[in-house]
């Protein structure tokens, strides 16, 4: 398995948490218990560019590349559902990155900037939930299928309801964590015990290509 695929998820999560912690501490009056995370990247907020780059864009692109590499090197047991599921996971990661490219406008809550950000957020969790369900039935290893289904249900449950009180701020953050957990653990489970079969597609030998 490519080292990049193994470390992309944990590295992206670390960068995300660091950006949220540092930029949250830099903004006077900001509280993770009360305010939405995307407010740290809103237009005009001090450190917004740094937050959007480190919390959304870089982690999203990093995970998208890793998932695409996983898809390209899936074992032959993977069926069409698994391949479409992985494509949806790539789309989810790109939508995650798009949240940083479409920052909020705190002065115009109903404006087009906020609509674009909301669209990216919605596409992120819908694509992930749909991809997780497809992967749960896609002919890959049982641990990977269980992880994908559980992660999809967790993200779906946290993203959908209008959570009251403090959970309105915590639920999206926990949904992000569920997504990062999948990205970190999935490469280790996708082919079960035969993990050596998952390697970067460019590392395949000519002999193995002819056999396929």
PDB file of C-alpha atoms in Angstrom:
ATOM      1  CA  UNK A   1       0.000   0.000   0.000  1.00  0.00           C
ATOM      2  CA  UNK A   2       1.239   3.480  -0.836  1.00  0.00           C
ATOM      3  CA  UNK A   3       2.513   5.310   2.225  1.00  0.00           C
ATOM      4  CA  UNK A   4       0.663   8.410   1.072  1.00  0.00           C
ATOM      5  CA  UNK A   5      -2.687   6.584   1.189  1.00  0.00           C
ATOM      6  CA  UNK A   6      -1.995   5.441   4.754  1.00  0.00           C
ATOM      7  CA  UNK A   7      -1.024   8.843   6.126  1.00  0.00           C
ATOM      8  CA  UNK A   8      -3.350  11.139   4.145  1.00  0.00           C
ATOM      9  CA  UNK A   9      -6.353  10.704   6.447  1.00  0.00           C
ATOM     10  CA  UNK A  10      -4.550  11.120   9.785  1.00  0.00           C
ATOM     11  CA  UNK A  11      -2.508  14.041   8.428  1.00  0.00           C
ATOM     12  CA  UNK A  12      -5.629  15.763   7.103  1.00  0.00           C
ATOM     13  CA  UNK A  13      -7.374  15.324  10.462  1.00  0.00           C
ATOM     14  CA  UNK A  14      -4.367  16.744  12.308  1.00  0.00           C
ATOM     15  CA  UNK A  15      -4.244  19.761  10.003  1.00  0.00           C
ATOM     16  CA  UNK A  16      -8.001  20.302  10.376  1.00  0.00           C
ATOM     17  CA  UNK A  17      -7.930  20.175  14.191  1.00  0.00           C
ATOM     18  CA  UNK A  18      -4.860  22.416  14.370  1.00  0.00           C
ATOM     19  CA  UNK A  19      -6.400  25.022  12.063  1.00  0.00           C
ATOM     20  CA  UNK A  20      -9.675  25.044  14.019  1.00  0.00           C
ATOM     21  CA  UNK A  21      -7.877  25.325  17.352  1.00  0.00           C
ATOM     22  CA  UNK A  22      -5.369  28.001  16.349  1.00  0.00           C
ATOM     23  CA  UNK A  23      -7.750  30.165  14.331  1.00  0.00           C
ATOM     24  CA  UNK A  24     -10.449  29.834  16.984  1.00  0.00           C
ATOM     25  CA  UNK A  25      -8.023  31.091  19.613  1.00  0.00           C
ATOM     26  CA  UNK A  26      -7.012  34.005  17.359  1.00  0.00           C
ATOM     27  CA  UNK A  27     -10.579  35.291  16.956  1.00  0.00           C
ATOM     28  CA  UNK A  28     -11.771  37.327  19.948  1.00  0.00           C
ATOM     29  CA  UNK A  29     -15.079  36.139  21.347  1.00  0.00           C
ATOM     30  CA  UNK A  30     -15.196  32.977  19.264  1.00  0.00           C
ATOM     31  CA  UNK A  31     -16.522  29.852  20.995  1.00  0.00           C
ATOM     32  CA  UNK A  32     -16.544  26.346  19.554  1.00  0.00           C
ATOM     33  CA  UNK A  33     -19.553  25.674  21.782  1.00  0.00           C
ATOM     34  CA  UNK A  34     -21.658  28.434  20.245  1.00  0.00           C
ATOM     35  CA  UNK A  35     -20.402  29.405  16.794  1.00  0.00           C
ATOM     36  CA  UNK A  36     -20.283  27.482  13.516  1.00  0.00           C
ATOM     37  CA  UNK A  37     -16.855  26.314  12.444  1.00  0.00           C
ATOM     38  CA  UNK A  38     -17.128  27.980   9.035  1.00  0.00           C
ATOM     39  CA  UNK A  39     -17.338  31.377  10.733  1.00  0.00           C
ATOM     40  CA  UNK A  40     -13.553  31.183  11.204  1.00  0.00           C
ATOM     41  CA  UNK A  41     -13.199  31.349   7.423  1.00  0.00           C
ATOM     42  CA  UNK A  42     -15.820  34.026   6.769  1.00  0.00           C
ATOM     43  CA  UNK A  43     -14.889  36.979   4.584  1.00  0.00           C
ATOM     44  CA  UNK A  44     -13.225  39.739   6.587  1.00  0.00           C
ATOM     45  CA  UNK A  45     -12.384  37.553   9.595  1.00  0.00           C
ATOM     46  CA  UNK A  46      -8.766  37.697  10.747  1.00  0.00           C
ATOM     47  CA  UNK A  47      -6.962  34.527   9.652  1.00  0.00           C
ATOM     48  CA  UNK A  48      -9.805  33.421   7.363  1.00  0.00           C
ATOM     49  CA  UNK A  49      -7.526  32.592   4.425  1.00  0.00           C
ATOM     50  CA  UNK A  50      -5.270  30.460   6.628  1.00  0.00           C
ATOM     51  CA  UNK A  51      -8.245  28.652   8.130  1.00  0.00           C
ATOM     52  CA  UNK A  52      -9.912  27.896   4.808  1.00  0.00           C
ATOM     53  CA  UNK A  53      -6.671  26.606   3.318  1.00  0.00           C
ATOM     54  CA  UNK A  54      -5.658  24.433   6.275  1.00  0.00           C
ATOM     55  CA  UNK A  55      -9.061  23.271   7.510  1.00  0.00           C
ATOM     56  CA  UNK A  56     -10.866  22.640   4.224  1.00  0.00           C
ATOM     57  CA  UNK A  57      -8.870  22.962   1.007  1.00  0.00           C
ATOM     58  CA  UNK A  58      -5.669  21.068   1.803  1.00  0.00           C
ATOM     59  CA  UNK A  59      -7.335  18.255   3.819  1.00  0.00           C
ATOM     60  CA  UNK A  60     -10.046  17.840   1.180  1.00  0.00           C
ATOM     61  CA  UNK A  61      -7.624  17.619  -1.734  1.00  0.00           C
ATOM     62  CA  UNK A  62      -5.315  15.320   0.226  1.00  0.00           C
ATOM     63  CA  UNK A  63      -8.134  12.881   1.007  1.00  0.00           C
ATOM     64  CA  UNK A  64      -9.485  13.082  -2.560  1.00  0.00           C
ATOM     65  CA  UNK A  65      -6.107  12.038  -3.993  1.00  0.00           C
ATOM     66  CA  UNK A  66      -5.758   9.216  -1.467  1.00  0.00           C
ATOM     67  CA  UNK A  67      -9.249   7.864  -2.161  1.00  0.00           C
ATOM     68  CA  UNK A  68      -8.669   8.032  -5.911  1.00  0.00           C
ATOM     69  CA  UNK A  69      -5.498   5.997  -5.435  1.00  0.00           C
ATOM     70  CA  UNK A  70      -7.454   3.476  -3.354  1.00  0.00           C
ATOM     71  CA  UNK A  71     -10.068   3.218  -6.083  1.00  0.00           C
ATOM     72  CA  UNK A  72      -7.427   2.690  -8.782  1.00  0.00           C
ATOM     73  CA  UNK A  73      -5.891  -0.183  -6.825  1.00  0.00           C
ATOM     74  CA  UNK A  74      -8.970  -1.964  -5.506  1.00  0.00           C
ATOM     75  CA  UNK A  75      -8.849  -5.775  -5.596  1.00  0.00           C
ATOM     76  CA  UNK A  76     -10.674  -7.682  -8.310  1.00  0.00           C
ATOM     77  CA  UNK A  77     -13.403  -8.672  -5.835  1.00  0.00           C
ATOM     78  CA  UNK A  78     -14.702  -5.109  -5.895  1.00  0.00           C
ATOM     79  CA  UNK A  79     -17.884  -4.805  -7.963  1.00  0.00           C
ATOM     80  CA  UNK A  80     -19.554  -1.832  -9.642  1.00  0.00           C
ATOM     81  CA  UNK A  81     -21.126  -0.670  -6.376  1.00  0.00           C
ATOM     82  CA  UNK A  82     -17.713  -0.402  -4.752  1.00  0.00           C
ATOM     83  CA  UNK A  83     -16.236   1.518  -7.674  1.00  0.00           C
ATOM     84  CA  UNK A  84     -19.135   3.964  -7.833  1.00  0.00           C
ATOM     85  CA  UNK A  85     -18.965   4.263  -4.034  1.00  0.00           C
ATOM     86  CA  UNK A  86     -15.311   5.226  -4.197  1.00  0.00           C
ATOM     87  CA  UNK A  87     -16.069   7.801  -6.893  1.00  0.00           C
ATOM     88  CA  UNK A  88     -18.652   9.323  -4.585  1.00  0.00           C
ATOM     89  CA  UNK A  89     -16.050   9.398  -1.802  1.00  0.00           C
ATOM     90  CA  UNK A  90     -13.739  11.354  -4.113  1.00  0.00           C
ATOM     91  CA  UNK A  91     -16.607  13.747  -4.870  1.00  0.00           C
ATOM     92  CA  UNK A  92     -17.254  14.112  -1.141  1.00  0.00           C
ATOM     93  CA  UNK A  93     -13.621  15.042  -0.511  1.00  0.00           C
ATOM     94  CA  UNK A  94     -13.650  17.613  -3.320  1.00  0.00           C
ATOM     95  CA  UNK A  95     -16.854  19.108  -1.899  1.00  0.00           C
ATOM     96  CA  UNK A  96     -15.155  19.291   1.493  1.00  0.00           C
ATOM     97  CA  UNK A  97     -12.330  21.287  -0.104  1.00  0.00           C
ATOM     98  CA  UNK A  98     -14.870  23.499  -1.895  1.00  0.00           C
ATOM     99  CA  UNK A  99     -16.147  24.740   1.462  1.00  0.00           C
ATOM    100  CA  UNK A 100     -12.853  26.575   1.864  1.00  0.00           C
ATOM    101  CA  UNK A 101     -13.093  28.019  -1.631  1.00  0.00           C
ATOM    102  CA  UNK A 102     -16.604  29.326  -0.920  1.00  0.00           C
ATOM    103  CA  UNK A 103     -16.248  31.163   2.411  1.00  0.00           C
ATOM    104  CA  UNK A 104     -19.193  32.563   4.314  1.00  0.00           C
ATOM    105  CA  UNK A 105     -20.177  36.209   4.280  1.00  0.00           C
ATOM    106  CA  UNK A 106     -21.139  37.062   7.857  1.00  0.00           C
ATOM    107  CA  UNK A 107     -22.688  40.372   6.746  1.00  0.00           C
ATOM    108  CA  UNK A 108     -25.087  38.782   4.253  1.00  0.00           C
ATOM    109  CA  UNK A 109     -26.485  35.554   5.674  1.00  0.00           C
ATOM    110  CA  UNK A 110     -28.832  34.999   2.732  1.00  0.00           C
ATOM    111  CA  UNK A 111     -26.369  36.007   0.025  1.00  0.00           C
ATOM    112  CA  UNK A 112     -24.847  33.912  -2.759  1.00  0.00           C
ATOM    113  CA  UNK A 113     -21.583  33.296  -0.896  1.00  0.00           C
ATOM    114  CA  UNK A 114     -23.382  31.545   1.950  1.00  0.00           C
ATOM    115  CA  UNK A 115     -25.525  29.630  -0.541  1.00  0.00           C
ATOM    116  CA  UNK A 116     -22.409  28.310  -2.283  1.00  0.00           C
ATOM    117  CA  UNK A 117     -20.881  27.286   1.030  1.00  0.00           C
ATOM    118  CA  UNK A 118     -24.097  25.534   2.067  1.00  0.00           C
ATOM    119  CA  UNK A 119     -24.186  23.737  -1.288  1.00  0.00           C
ATOM    120  CA  UNK A 120     -20.616  22.467  -0.815  1.00  0.00           C
ATOM    121  CA  UNK A 121     -21.436  21.299   2.741  1.00  0.00           C
ATOM    122  CA  UNK A 122     -24.600  19.503   1.546  1.00  0.00           C
ATOM    123  CA  UNK A 123     -22.836  17.847  -1.384  1.00  0.00           C
ATOM    124  CA  UNK A 124     -20.069  16.725   0.991  1.00  0.00           C
ATOM    125  CA  UNK A 125     -22.302  14.755   3.365  1.00  0.00           C
ATOM    126  CA  UNK A 126     -24.738  13.465   0.735  1.00  0.00           C
ATOM    127  CA  UNK A 127     -21.922  12.089  -1.440  1.00  0.00           C
ATOM    128  CA  UNK A 128     -20.224  10.537   1.591  1.00  0.00           C
ATOM    129  CA  UNK A 129     -23.405   8.932   2.923  1.00  0.00           C
ATOM    130  CA  UNK A 130     -24.345   7.526  -0.491  1.00  0.00           C
ATOM    131  CA  UNK A 131     -20.802   6.322  -1.123  1.00  0.00           C
ATOM    132  CA  UNK A 132     -20.612   4.638   2.267  1.00  0.00           C
ATOM    133  CA  UNK A 133     -23.825   2.718   1.661  1.00  0.00           C
ATOM    134  CA  UNK A 134     -22.627   1.526  -1.755  1.00  0.00           C
ATOM    135  CA  UNK A 135     -19.262   0.476  -0.321  1.00  0.00           C
ATOM    136  CA  UNK A 136     -21.056  -1.478   2.393  1.00  0.00           C
ATOM    137  CA  UNK A 137     -22.378  -3.802  -0.343  1.00  0.00           C
ATOM    138  CA  UNK A 138     -19.475  -3.626  -2.764  1.00  0.00           C
ATOM    139  CA  UNK A 139     -17.723  -6.963  -2.363  1.00  0.00           C
ATOM    140  CA  UNK A 140     -14.736  -5.718  -0.377  1.00  0.00           C
ATOM    141  CA  UNK A 141     -13.550  -6.929   3.038  1.00  0.00           C
ATOM    142  CA  UNK A 142     -16.218  -7.219   5.779  1.00  0.00           C
ATOM    143  CA  UNK A 143     -14.393  -4.818   8.170  1.00  0.00           C
ATOM    144  CA  UNK A 144     -14.201  -2.205   5.413  1.00  0.00           C
ATOM    145  CA  UNK A 145     -17.885  -2.635   4.578  1.00  0.00           C
ATOM    146  CA  UNK A 146     -18.875  -2.253   8.233  1.00  0.00           C
ATOM    147  CA  UNK A 147     -16.686   0.834   8.632  1.00  0.00           C
ATOM    148  CA  UNK A 148     -18.188   2.428   5.523  1.00  0.00           C
ATOM    149  CA  UNK A 149     -21.780   1.773   6.578  1.00  0.00           C
ATOM    150  CA  UNK A 150     -21.217   2.938  10.155  1.00  0.00           C
ATOM    151  CA  UNK A 151     -19.403   6.105   9.053  1.00  0.00           C
ATOM    152  CA  UNK A 152     -22.132   6.898   6.520  1.00  0.00           C
ATOM    153  CA  UNK A 153     -24.876   6.513   9.135  1.00  0.00           C
ATOM    154  CA  UNK A 154     -22.995   8.607  11.704  1.00  0.00           C
ATOM    155  CA  UNK A 155     -22.349  11.465   9.270  1.00  0.00           C
ATOM    156  CA  UNK A 156     -25.940  11.300   7.997  1.00  0.00           C
ATOM    157  CA  UNK A 157     -27.380  11.386  11.527  1.00  0.00           C
ATOM    158  CA  UNK A 158     -25.201  14.346  12.528  1.00  0.00           C
ATOM    159  CA  UNK A 159     -25.727  16.352   9.337  1.00  0.00           C
ATOM    160  CA  UNK A 160     -29.498  16.035   8.959  1.00  0.00           C
ATOM    161  CA  UNK A 161     -31.361  17.055  12.133  1.00  0.00           C
ATOM    162  CA  UNK A 162     -31.712  20.669  13.283  1.00  0.00           C
ATOM    163  CA  UNK A 163     -29.851  19.975  16.495  1.00  0.00           C
ATOM    164  CA  UNK A 164     -30.842  22.170  19.476  1.00  0.00           C
ATOM    165  CA  UNK A 165     -28.586  24.154  21.791  1.00  0.00           C
ATOM    166  CA  UNK A 166     -24.875  23.435  21.852  1.00  0.00           C
ATOM    167  CA  UNK A 167     -25.311  20.403  19.574  1.00  0.00           C
ATOM    168  CA  UNK A 168     -26.081  22.797  16.727  1.00  0.00           C
ATOM    169  CA  UNK A 169     -22.383  23.703  16.802  1.00  0.00           C
ATOM    170  CA  UNK A 170     -21.022  20.294  17.830  1.00  0.00           C
ATOM    171  CA  UNK A 171     -22.947  18.088  15.384  1.00  0.00           C
ATOM    172  CA  UNK A 172     -21.221  19.371  12.186  1.00  0.00           C
ATOM    173  CA  UNK A 173     -17.835  19.097  13.885  1.00  0.00           C
ATOM    174  CA  UNK A 174     -18.549  15.492  14.896  1.00  0.00           C
ATOM    175  CA  UNK A 175     -19.714  14.767  11.342  1.00  0.00           C
ATOM    176  CA  UNK A 176     -16.365  16.010  10.048  1.00  0.00           C
ATOM    177  CA  UNK A 177     -14.568  13.777  12.547  1.00  0.00           C
ATOM    178  CA  UNK A 178     -16.575  10.776  11.328  1.00  0.00           C
ATOM    179  CA  UNK A 179     -15.472  11.521   7.774  1.00  0.00           C
ATOM    180  CA  UNK A 180     -11.825  11.863   8.767  1.00  0.00           C
ATOM    181  CA  UNK A 181     -11.977   8.605  10.731  1.00  0.00           C
ATOM    182  CA  UNK A 182     -13.175   6.792   7.616  1.00  0.00           C
ATOM    183  CA  UNK A 183     -10.377   8.342   5.541  1.00  0.00           C
ATOM    184  CA  UNK A 184      -7.788   7.328   8.158  1.00  0.00           C
ATOM    185  CA  UNK A 185      -8.960   3.759   8.781  1.00  0.00           C
ATOM    186  CA  UNK A 186     -10.334   2.694   5.379  1.00  0.00           C
ATOM    187  CA  UNK A 187      -6.931   2.095   3.690  1.00  0.00           C
ATOM    188  CA  UNK A 188      -6.064  -0.441   6.400  1.00  0.00           C
ATOM    189  CA  UNK A 189      -9.306  -2.383   6.000  1.00  0.00           C
ATOM    190  CA  UNK A 190     -10.234  -2.216   2.341  1.00  0.00           C
ATOM    191  CA  UNK A 191      -8.658  -5.550   1.380  1.00  0.00           C
ATOM    192  CA  UNK A 192      -8.778  -7.219   4.793  1.00  0.00           C
ATOM    193  CA  UNK A 193      -5.854  -9.508   5.563  1.00  0.00           C
ATOM    194  CA  UNK A 194      -4.380  -9.326   2.083  1.00  0.00           C
ATOM    195  CA  UNK A 195      -3.300  -5.718   2.469  1.00  0.00           C
ATOM    196  CA  UNK A 196      -0.325  -6.040   0.190  1.00  0.00           C
ATOM    197  CA  UNK A 197      -2.667  -6.194  -2.785  1.00  0.00           C
ATOM    198  CA  UNK A 198      -3.535  -2.529  -2.349  1.00  0.00           C
ATOM    199  CA  UNK A 199      -0.645  -0.573  -3.820  1.00  0.00           C
ATOM    200  CA  UNK A 200      -0.303   2.455  -5.995  1.00  0.00           C
ATOM    201  CA  UNK A 201      -1.473   1.631  -9.488  1.00  0.00           C
ATOM    202  CA  UNK A 202       1.778   2.914 -10.976  1.00  0.00           C
ATOM    203  CA  UNK A 203       3.713   0.309  -8.995  1.00  0.00           C
ATOM    204  CA  UNK A 204       1.978  -2.615 -10.774  1.00  0.00           C
ATOM    205  CA  UNK A 205       4.332  -4.818 -12.747  1.00  0.00           C
ATOM    206  CA  UNK A 206       3.873  -5.497 -16.502  1.00  0.00           C
ATOM    207  CA  UNK A 207       3.407  -9.200 -15.723  1.00  0.00           C
ATOM    208  CA  UNK A 208       0.529  -8.532 -13.341  1.00  0.00           C
ATOM    209  CA  UNK A 209      -1.042  -6.168 -15.880  1.00  0.00           C
ATOM    210  CA  UNK A 210      -0.971  -8.872 -18.575  1.00  0.00           C
ATOM    211  CA  UNK A 211      -2.583 -11.391 -16.215  1.00  0.00           C
ATOM    212  CA  UNK A 212      -5.436  -8.976 -15.535  1.00  0.00           C
TER     213      UNK A 212
END
